[in-house]
Amino acid sequence: MTEKSRRSRMDYWHTANLIMIVFSVGLVNSLLGPFLMDMAEIYSSAMNEVAVMNSARAIGLFIGSCVGGFLYERINDQILMIIMGAVYGVGTVLHPLLPDLTYFHVLGFILGVAIGISHIGSQVRLVTLWAEDSAPAIQAIHASYGVGATIGPFVGAPFLSLRENDIIVKETRIYIPYAASGFLFFLILISMIAAYCVDPIGIKKAKESKKVRDDDSSRAFETVLMALLVLYLTTSVNIESTFSTLISVYAHGSPLLEFSKPDAAYLAGVFWTTFTGGRIVSIFVAAFFDVKKFLLVSHSLVLCASGILVLFGSSAACTWIGVALMGSGVSAMYGAAKALVFKYFHLRHFHISMILTGACLGIAVPAYFVPPVVERWPMFLPYYIGTCNISHLIVLLLMFNAVRGKRTIHEANEKPKGIQKEDALP
């Protein structure tokens, strides 16, 4: 009984460490959008050149996710995650302190690799620790990223530079929130090291207990549905990343709005607040609400948000409302779409790799061509996001059409044993 209780306490300790790491990553990542203009001043570069860091980080994320599995087979997962946490903590402090923009982009790539490797380790450790009870832990770790991303813009806003009539009234002090975030990583690493000293056991690679039969689902159907899902999630990540990164630039640069830098940063905070709130609420709503209807409601919200931002682009009040609706609507799409599709075929590692590739493309590709256009023509952002939202809905409807009349794998397994034996015959 004592051993079981102690083991349970260690599970909570390990889980809390992982949740705090993801929270800190969300906090740091959310700072780039509001700090984009000040970063451009620090590195004497255009904002679109600074924003390329998103692309570098996405490439690093993909590579880190690819090599992570290889590394975890050879290194204790706790040690590897501690190393990656240390890399990310030091890199966080260095954000505004590097010699030039090239180093900044290289830093983004390195941090992306660290995130990718940590992502694999955290997911495997959580599932192994909590087994059949892992769903709440996974939801908590995803929500923690959103909580960190929500807090980031609000914490960073007071440290932005201030200009009046092209004269700098207050110098930027964004190095302070980055240093504070680095210190937070340091505290978390102390907790992770302490947990490792008490419980140094690593998570071994799980072996497949059984093979999935090829006739469990149509290969052609699986390929088509998976392709639609990757396209859907790529678009979803594109909307989330592009909108959250550039909404501050849009609000500050639009001649119809002319938000101050702090107000523009708070606008990004509103997006992340509603995004996180929507993600938390979706955990409970999804348990009682049909996933298809849930997705349609989400798409209705983002389409409404796009309509408000396009038609009432000169209204500050409507901009706040539109941003709040956008965050609420896009928050649940990623998880809900996967929940819908994964009911129709057995999930494989290859599927996760494809999803990750799509997510990286959704972040990296728009970061090259959208920021320079928004910088010159701010209204391009609501037009671009609106077009993406319409395309997103079309892909969703194609997914609905693809699964129409199909049985889920759970329904297929609910057959009498006699029928199962007959199905197994050639």
Short mmCIF file of C-alpha atoms in Angstrom, two decimals:
data_model
loop_
_atom_site.label_atom_id
_atom_site.label_comp_id
_atom_site.label_asym_id
_atom_site.label_seq_id
_atom_site.Cartn_x
_atom_site.Cartn_y
_atom_site.Cartn_z
CA MET A 1 0.00 0.00 0.00
CA THR A 2 2.83 2.35 0.91
CA GLU A 3 4.70 1.53 -2.31
CA LYS A 4 1.60 2.16 -4.37
CA SER A 5 1.04 5.54 -2.70
CA ARG A 6 4.70 6.50 -3.18
CA ARG A 7 4.57 5.43 -6.80
CA SER A 8 1.43 7.51 -7.30
CA ARG A 9 3.14 10.57 -5.83
CA MET A 10 6.07 10.09 -8.22
CA ASP A 11 3.66 9.86 -11.14
CA TYR A 12 2.16 13.20 -10.18
CA TRP A 13 5.62 14.71 -9.72
CA HIS A 14 6.82 13.58 -13.15
CA THR A 15 3.57 14.76 -14.73
CA ALA A 16 3.75 18.17 -13.06
CA ASN A 17 7.30 18.63 -14.37
CA LEU A 18 6.23 17.83 -17.92
CA ILE A 19 3.21 20.11 -17.71
CA MET A 20 5.35 22.99 -16.44
CA ILE A 21 7.89 22.52 -19.25
CA VAL A 22 5.14 22.68 -21.86
CA PHE A 23 3.60 25.68 -20.08
CA SER A 24 6.94 27.49 -20.28
CA VAL A 25 7.37 26.66 -23.96
CA GLY A 26 3.92 28.10 -24.67
CA LEU A 27 4.78 31.24 -22.72
CA VAL A 28 8.04 31.81 -24.63
CA ASN A 29 6.59 31.03 -28.06
CA SER A 30 3.73 33.48 -27.56
CA LEU A 31 6.15 36.35 -26.88
CA LEU A 32 7.48 36.48 -30.45
CA GLY A 33 4.30 37.93 -31.96
CA PRO A 34 3.96 40.94 -29.62
CA PHE A 35 7.76 41.38 -29.56
CA LEU A 36 8.13 41.19 -33.36
CA MET A 37 8.41 44.96 -33.84
CA ASP A 38 10.91 45.40 -31.02
CA MET A 39 12.92 42.41 -32.23
CA ALA A 40 13.11 44.06 -35.65
CA GLU A 41 14.53 47.18 -33.99
CA ILE A 42 17.02 45.19 -31.91
CA TYR A 43 18.37 43.29 -34.92
CA SER A 44 17.98 46.25 -37.33
CA SER A 45 15.90 44.10 -39.69
CA ALA A 46 12.45 44.03 -41.24
CA MET A 47 9.72 42.28 -39.26
CA ASN A 48 9.24 39.66 -41.96
CA GLU A 49 12.93 38.72 -41.64
CA VAL A 50 12.57 38.31 -37.89
CA ALA A 51 9.39 36.23 -38.38
CA VAL A 52 11.41 33.67 -40.37
CA MET A 53 12.40 32.36 -36.93
CA ASN A 54 9.01 30.59 -36.97
CA SER A 55 10.09 28.70 -40.09
CA ALA A 56 13.47 27.81 -38.59
CA ARG A 57 11.77 26.58 -35.42
CA ALA A 58 9.30 24.50 -37.44
CA ILE A 59 12.13 22.83 -39.38
CA GLY A 60 13.92 22.09 -36.12
CA LEU A 61 10.69 20.72 -34.64
CA PHE A 62 10.31 18.28 -37.52
CA ILE A 63 13.92 17.10 -37.36
CA GLY A 64 13.79 16.79 -33.57
CA SER A 65 10.66 14.67 -33.79
CA CYS A 66 12.31 12.41 -36.38
CA VAL A 67 15.52 11.78 -34.42
CA GLY A 68 13.86 11.72 -31.00
CA GLY A 69 12.78 8.09 -31.21
CA PHE A 70 16.34 7.03 -32.09
CA LEU A 71 17.78 8.95 -29.13
CA TYR A 72 15.24 7.65 -26.61
CA GLU A 73 16.25 4.07 -27.46
CA ARG A 74 19.78 4.84 -26.26
CA ILE A 75 19.41 7.49 -23.55
CA ASN A 76 17.28 7.54 -20.40
CA ASP A 77 14.24 9.64 -21.28
CA GLN A 78 14.49 11.74 -18.12
CA ILE A 79 18.12 12.66 -18.80
CA LEU A 80 17.37 13.55 -22.41
CA MET A 81 14.41 15.75 -21.47
CA ILE A 82 16.49 17.49 -18.80
CA ILE A 83 19.15 18.25 -21.42
CA MET A 84 16.56 19.56 -23.88
CA GLY A 85 14.97 21.67 -21.14
CA ALA A 86 18.36 23.19 -20.34
CA VAL A 87 18.93 23.97 -24.03
CA TYR A 88 15.54 25.66 -24.29
CA GLY A 89 16.04 27.62 -21.07
CA VAL A 90 19.41 29.02 -22.16
CA GLY A 91 18.06 29.75 -25.65
CA THR A 92 15.13 31.64 -24.15
CA VAL A 93 17.45 34.07 -22.36
CA LEU A 94 19.48 34.58 -25.57
CA HIS A 95 16.50 35.67 -27.72
CA PRO A 96 17.22 39.44 -27.64
CA LEU A 97 20.98 39.20 -26.94
CA LEU A 98 22.48 37.64 -30.08
CA PRO A 99 24.95 39.47 -32.39
CA ASP A 100 22.76 39.44 -35.51
CA LEU A 101 19.67 37.94 -37.14
CA THR A 102 21.48 34.87 -38.51
CA TYR A 103 22.24 33.71 -34.98
CA PHE A 104 18.60 34.38 -34.09
CA HIS A 105 17.38 32.07 -36.86
CA VAL A 106 19.91 29.38 -35.87
CA LEU A 107 18.64 29.68 -32.31
CA GLY A 108 15.09 29.13 -33.56
CA PHE A 109 16.18 25.93 -35.32
CA ILE A 110 17.98 24.62 -32.20
CA LEU A 111 14.98 25.37 -29.99
CA GLY A 112 12.72 23.62 -32.51
CA VAL A 113 14.87 20.48 -32.31
CA ALA A 114 14.69 20.63 -28.50
CA ILE A 115 10.89 20.93 -28.60
CA GLY A 116 10.57 18.05 -31.07
CA ILE A 117 12.68 15.70 -28.97
CA SER A 118 10.91 16.72 -25.76
CA HIS A 119 7.49 16.26 -27.38
CA ILE A 120 8.11 12.57 -28.05
CA GLY A 121 9.48 11.94 -24.57
CA SER A 122 6.67 13.74 -22.77
CA GLN A 123 3.93 11.93 -24.70
CA VAL A 124 5.46 8.47 -24.18
CA ARG A 125 6.15 9.08 -20.49
CA LEU A 126 2.63 10.36 -19.82
CA VAL A 127 0.97 7.44 -21.58
CA THR A 128 3.24 4.94 -19.82
CA LEU A 129 2.73 6.48 -16.38
CA TRP A 130 -1.03 6.78 -16.57
CA ALA A 131 -1.86 3.87 -18.92
CA GLU A 132 -5.64 3.70 -19.40
CA ASP A 133 -6.01 6.97 -17.46
CA SER A 134 -3.66 8.88 -19.76
CA ALA A 135 -6.30 10.93 -21.60
CA PRO A 136 -6.75 13.58 -18.86
CA ALA A 137 -2.98 13.92 -18.49
CA ILE A 138 -2.51 14.42 -22.23
CA GLN A 139 -5.33 16.98 -22.32
CA ALA A 140 -3.73 18.78 -19.38
CA ILE A 141 -0.35 18.98 -21.08
CA HIS A 142 -1.91 20.41 -24.25
CA ALA A 143 -3.95 22.91 -22.25
CA SER A 144 -0.85 23.99 -20.33
CA TYR A 145 0.73 25.20 -23.57
CA GLY A 146 -2.30 27.39 -24.19
CA VAL A 147 -2.23 28.74 -20.64
CA GLY A 148 1.41 29.74 -21.07
CA ALA A 149 0.67 31.27 -24.46
CA THR A 150 -2.19 33.24 -22.91
CA ILE A 151 -0.04 34.72 -20.16
CA GLY A 152 2.93 35.56 -22.38
CA PRO A 153 1.61 38.64 -24.25
CA PHE A 154 0.19 40.16 -21.06
CA VAL A 155 3.48 39.66 -19.20
CA GLY A 156 5.53 41.05 -22.08
CA ALA A 157 3.44 44.13 -22.97
CA PRO A 158 4.83 46.47 -20.25
CA PHE A 159 8.39 45.91 -21.50
CA LEU A 160 7.81 47.02 -25.11
CA SER A 161 9.38 50.19 -26.49
CA LEU A 162 7.23 53.28 -26.94
CA ARG A 163 7.40 55.81 -29.77
CA GLU A 164 5.75 59.20 -30.06
CA ASN A 165 6.13 61.16 -33.31
CA ASP A 166 8.92 58.78 -34.40
CA ILE A 167 10.82 59.55 -31.19
CA ILE A 168 11.63 56.68 -28.81
CA VAL A 169 10.10 57.66 -25.49
CA LYS A 170 10.85 54.34 -23.77
CA GLU A 171 13.53 51.84 -24.74
CA THR A 172 12.61 48.20 -25.15
CA ARG A 173 13.21 45.97 -22.14
CA ILE A 174 12.03 42.67 -23.59
CA TYR A 175 15.16 41.01 -22.26
CA ILE A 176 13.46 41.04 -18.83
CA PRO A 177 10.54 38.67 -19.64
CA TYR A 178 12.93 36.43 -21.59
CA ALA A 179 15.32 36.30 -18.61
CA ALA A 180 12.42 35.61 -16.24
CA SER A 181 11.23 32.77 -18.48
CA GLY A 182 14.74 31.34 -18.54
CA PHE A 183 14.78 31.42 -14.73
CA LEU A 184 11.46 29.55 -14.71
CA PHE A 185 13.06 26.83 -16.85
CA PHE A 186 15.91 26.68 -14.33
CA LEU A 187 13.48 26.07 -11.46
CA ILE A 188 11.65 23.36 -13.42
CA LEU A 189 14.96 21.67 -14.26
CA ILE A 190 15.84 21.54 -10.56
CA SER A 191 12.54 19.73 -9.95
CA MET A 192 13.19 17.34 -12.87
CA ILE A 193 16.69 16.55 -11.62
CA ALA A 194 15.35 15.93 -8.11
CA ALA A 195 12.66 13.62 -9.50
CA TYR A 196 15.31 11.74 -11.48
CA CYS A 197 17.44 11.29 -8.35
CA VAL A 198 14.48 9.81 -6.49
CA ASP A 199 13.14 7.77 -9.42
CA PRO A 200 15.80 7.31 -12.15
CA ILE A 201 13.89 4.62 -14.06
CA GLY A 202 13.51 5.43 -17.75
CA ILE A 203 10.59 4.57 -19.98
CA LYS A 204 11.43 1.64 -22.22
CA LYS A 205 10.19 1.50 -25.76
CA ALA A 206 6.87 -0.31 -25.88
CA LYS A 207 6.58 -3.32 -28.12
CA GLU A 208 3.57 -3.99 -30.27
CA SER A 209 1.49 -6.75 -28.73
CA LYS A 210 -0.42 -7.53 -31.86
CA LYS A 211 -0.52 -6.71 -35.53
CA VAL A 212 -3.38 -5.00 -37.24
CA ARG A 213 -4.96 -6.97 -40.05
CA ASP A 214 -4.91 -5.32 -43.46
CA ASP A 215 -8.63 -6.04 -43.88
CA ASP A 216 -9.60 -4.08 -40.76
CA SER A 217 -10.13 -1.08 -43.01
CA SER A 218 -9.89 -0.31 -46.66
CA ARG A 219 -6.38 0.83 -47.57
CA ALA A 220 -7.71 3.19 -50.21
CA PHE A 221 -10.24 4.67 -47.79
CA GLU A 222 -7.54 5.05 -45.14
CA THR A 223 -5.21 6.82 -47.59
CA VAL A 224 -7.85 9.27 -48.78
CA LEU A 225 -9.09 10.03 -45.27
CA MET A 226 -5.56 10.47 -43.93
CA ALA A 227 -4.68 12.82 -46.79
CA LEU A 228 -7.75 14.93 -46.02
CA LEU A 229 -6.87 14.97 -42.32
CA VAL A 230 -3.29 16.12 -43.00
CA LEU A 231 -4.60 18.87 -45.29
CA TYR A 232 -7.15 19.87 -42.66
CA LEU A 233 -4.63 19.99 -39.80
CA THR A 234 -2.07 21.82 -41.95
CA THR A 235 -4.64 24.52 -42.64
CA SER A 236 -5.64 24.62 -38.98
CA VAL A 237 -2.06 25.15 -37.82
CA ASN A 238 -1.55 27.72 -40.59
CA ILE A 239 -4.53 29.76 -39.35
CA GLU A 240 -3.53 29.50 -35.70
CA SER A 241 0.16 30.32 -36.20
CA THR A 242 -0.24 33.08 -38.79
CA PHE A 243 -3.10 34.84 -37.02
CA SER A 244 -1.55 34.72 -33.54
CA THR A 245 1.85 35.92 -34.79
CA LEU A 246 0.62 38.78 -36.99
CA ILE A 247 -2.52 40.07 -35.26
CA SER A 248 -0.42 42.52 -33.23
CA VAL A 249 1.35 43.74 -36.39
CA TYR A 250 -2.01 44.12 -38.15
CA ALA A 251 -3.65 46.07 -35.32
CA HIS A 252 -0.66 48.37 -34.83
CA GLY A 253 0.01 48.95 -38.53
CA SER A 254 -3.56 49.32 -39.81
CA PRO A 255 -4.29 53.01 -40.56
CA LEU A 256 -7.92 52.31 -39.65
CA LEU A 257 -7.07 51.02 -36.17
CA GLU A 258 -3.63 52.32 -35.12
CA PHE A 259 -3.47 50.30 -31.91
CA SER A 260 -0.58 51.18 -29.60
CA LYS A 261 2.06 48.48 -29.15
CA PRO A 262 0.78 47.49 -25.69
CA ASP A 263 -2.83 47.34 -26.93
CA ALA A 264 -1.75 45.27 -29.93
CA ALA A 265 0.07 42.91 -27.56
CA TYR A 266 -3.04 42.63 -25.38
CA LEU A 267 -5.02 41.79 -28.53
CA ALA A 268 -2.75 38.78 -29.06
CA GLY A 269 -3.34 37.93 -25.41
CA VAL A 270 -7.10 37.93 -26.01
CA PHE A 271 -6.62 35.44 -28.85
CA TRP A 272 -4.62 33.09 -26.65
CA THR A 273 -7.04 33.54 -23.75
CA THR A 274 -10.06 32.50 -25.80
CA PHE A 275 -8.00 29.82 -27.53
CA THR A 276 -7.03 28.26 -24.21
CA GLY A 277 -10.51 28.69 -22.75
CA GLY A 278 -12.01 27.02 -25.80
CA ARG A 279 -9.56 24.14 -25.56
CA ILE A 280 -10.34 23.56 -21.88
CA VAL A 281 -14.10 23.77 -22.42
CA SER A 282 -13.85 21.41 -25.40
CA ILE A 283 -12.54 18.65 -23.13
CA PHE A 284 -15.91 18.52 -21.38
CA VAL A 285 -18.14 19.46 -24.32
CA ALA A 286 -16.69 16.73 -26.53
CA ALA A 287 -17.83 14.10 -24.02
CA PHE A 288 -21.50 15.02 -24.54
CA PHE A 289 -21.55 16.59 -28.01
CA ASP A 290 -21.32 14.88 -31.39
CA VAL A 291 -17.87 15.59 -32.84
CA LYS A 292 -19.24 16.51 -36.28
CA LYS A 293 -21.60 19.10 -34.80
CA PHE A 294 -18.77 20.31 -32.58
CA LEU A 295 -16.57 20.91 -35.63
CA LEU A 296 -19.36 22.72 -37.46
CA VAL A 297 -19.87 25.04 -34.49
CA SER A 298 -16.13 25.76 -34.42
CA HIS A 299 -16.10 26.59 -38.13
CA SER A 300 -19.14 28.81 -37.71
CA LEU A 301 -17.24 30.81 -35.09
CA VAL A 302 -14.13 31.36 -37.22
CA LEU A 303 -16.17 32.27 -40.30
CA CYS A 304 -18.12 34.76 -38.22
CA ALA A 305 -14.83 36.15 -36.89
CA SER A 306 -13.42 36.56 -40.39
CA GLY A 307 -16.59 38.31 -41.52
CA ILE A 308 -16.36 40.78 -38.64
CA LEU A 309 -12.67 41.54 -39.26
CA VAL A 310 -13.20 42.06 -43.00
CA LEU A 311 -16.46 44.03 -42.90
CA PHE A 312 -15.74 46.09 -39.77
CA GLY A 313 -11.98 46.49 -40.04
CA SER A 314 -12.12 50.13 -38.93
CA SER A 315 -13.83 49.34 -35.61
CA ALA A 316 -11.59 48.66 -32.62
CA ALA A 317 -14.47 47.07 -30.70
CA CYS A 318 -15.27 44.71 -33.58
CA THR A 319 -11.59 43.82 -33.85
CA TRP A 320 -11.53 42.71 -30.21
CA ILE A 321 -14.70 40.67 -30.76
CA GLY A 322 -13.42 39.13 -33.99
CA VAL A 323 -10.13 38.10 -32.40
CA ALA A 324 -11.94 36.54 -29.43
CA LEU A 325 -14.23 34.55 -31.74
CA MET A 326 -11.25 33.41 -33.82
CA GLY A 327 -9.46 32.06 -30.76
CA SER A 328 -12.58 30.28 -29.51
CA GLY A 329 -13.35 28.71 -32.86
CA VAL A 330 -9.92 27.46 -33.88
CA SER A 331 -9.05 26.08 -30.42
CA ALA A 332 -10.84 22.72 -30.66
CA MET A 333 -10.41 21.98 -34.37
CA TYR A 334 -7.08 20.14 -34.18
CA GLY A 335 -8.12 17.63 -31.53
CA ALA A 336 -11.70 17.20 -32.73
CA ALA A 337 -10.66 16.42 -36.32
CA LYS A 338 -8.25 13.73 -35.13
CA ALA A 339 -10.93 12.29 -32.83
CA LEU A 340 -13.26 12.04 -35.82
CA VAL A 341 -10.86 10.44 -38.28
CA PHE A 342 -9.03 8.05 -35.96
CA LYS A 343 -12.30 6.20 -35.31
CA TYR A 344 -12.18 4.80 -38.84
CA PHE A 345 -8.73 3.17 -39.03
CA HIS A 346 -5.96 1.91 -36.76
CA LEU A 347 -3.43 4.60 -35.90
CA ARG A 348 0.19 3.97 -36.97
CA HIS A 349 3.44 5.82 -36.34
CA PHE A 350 3.48 6.80 -40.01
CA HIS A 351 0.23 8.69 -39.51
CA ILE A 352 1.75 10.78 -36.72
CA SER A 353 4.76 11.56 -38.91
CA MET A 354 2.47 12.78 -41.68
CA ILE A 355 0.50 14.94 -39.26
CA LEU A 356 3.70 16.43 -37.89
CA THR A 357 4.95 17.16 -41.41
CA GLY A 358 1.72 18.96 -42.19
CA ALA A 359 1.89 20.95 -38.96
CA CYS A 360 5.45 22.04 -39.72
CA LEU A 361 4.46 23.11 -43.23
CA GLY A 362 1.49 24.99 -41.82
CA ILE A 363 3.86 27.03 -39.65
CA ALA A 364 6.87 27.39 -41.93
CA VAL A 365 5.48 28.15 -45.40
CA PRO A 366 3.21 31.12 -44.53
CA ALA A 367 5.98 32.66 -42.40
CA TYR A 368 7.90 33.41 -45.60
CA PHE A 369 5.28 35.24 -47.65
CA VAL A 370 2.52 36.48 -45.32
CA PRO A 371 4.46 38.82 -42.91
CA PRO A 372 5.96 41.09 -45.62
CA VAL A 373 2.56 41.54 -47.25
CA VAL A 374 0.85 42.29 -43.92
CA GLU A 375 3.60 44.79 -43.08
CA ARG A 376 2.89 46.71 -46.30
CA TRP A 377 -0.87 46.08 -46.43
CA PRO A 378 -2.27 45.15 -42.97
CA MET A 379 -5.76 44.29 -44.29
CA PHE A 380 -4.21 41.34 -46.12
CA LEU A 381 -4.26 39.39 -42.83
CA PRO A 382 -8.07 39.22 -42.40
CA TYR A 383 -8.48 38.52 -46.13
CA TYR A 384 -5.90 35.73 -46.02
CA ILE A 385 -7.33 34.16 -42.85
CA GLY A 386 -10.86 34.43 -44.25
CA THR A 387 -9.83 32.59 -47.42
CA CYS A 388 -8.12 29.91 -45.33
CA ASN A 389 -11.24 29.50 -43.19
CA ILE A 390 -13.41 28.93 -46.27
CA SER A 391 -10.93 26.37 -47.65
CA HIS A 392 -10.79 24.76 -44.22
CA LEU A 393 -14.55 24.25 -44.18
CA ILE A 394 -14.47 22.70 -47.65
CA VAL A 395 -11.89 20.13 -46.50
CA LEU A 396 -14.04 19.36 -43.45
CA LEU A 397 -17.08 18.71 -45.64
CA LEU A 398 -14.98 16.41 -47.82
CA MET A 399 -13.99 14.46 -44.69
CA PHE A 400 -17.64 14.21 -43.67
CA ASN A 401 -18.47 12.87 -47.13
CA ALA A 402 -15.60 10.35 -46.99
CA VAL A 403 -16.80 8.78 -43.72
CA ARG A 404 -20.50 8.79 -44.66
CA GLY A 405 -21.89 5.28 -44.30
CA LYS A 406 -18.59 3.88 -43.00
CA ARG A 407 -18.37 1.85 -39.80
CA THR A 408 -15.87 2.81 -37.13
CA ILE A 409 -13.23 0.27 -36.10
CA HIS A 410 -14.98 -0.07 -32.74
CA GLU A 411 -18.24 -1.00 -34.44
CA ALA A 412 -16.36 -3.47 -36.63
CA ASN A 413 -14.91 -5.18 -33.56
CA GLU A 414 -18.34 -5.60 -31.96
CA LYS A 415 -19.14 -8.81 -33.82
CA PRO A 416 -19.98 -12.32 -32.61
CA LYS A 417 -17.01 -14.64 -32.37
CA GLY A 418 -18.42 -16.92 -35.04
CA ILE A 419 -18.57 -14.11 -37.54
CA GLN A 420 -15.02 -13.08 -36.63
CA LYS A 421 -13.80 -16.57 -37.46
CA GLU A 422 -15.59 -16.58 -40.80
CA ASP A 423 -14.13 -13.16 -41.63
CA ALA A 424 -10.69 -14.51 -40.86
CA LEU A 425 -11.02 -17.22 -43.53
CA PRO A 426 -9.40 -16.52 -46.91
#
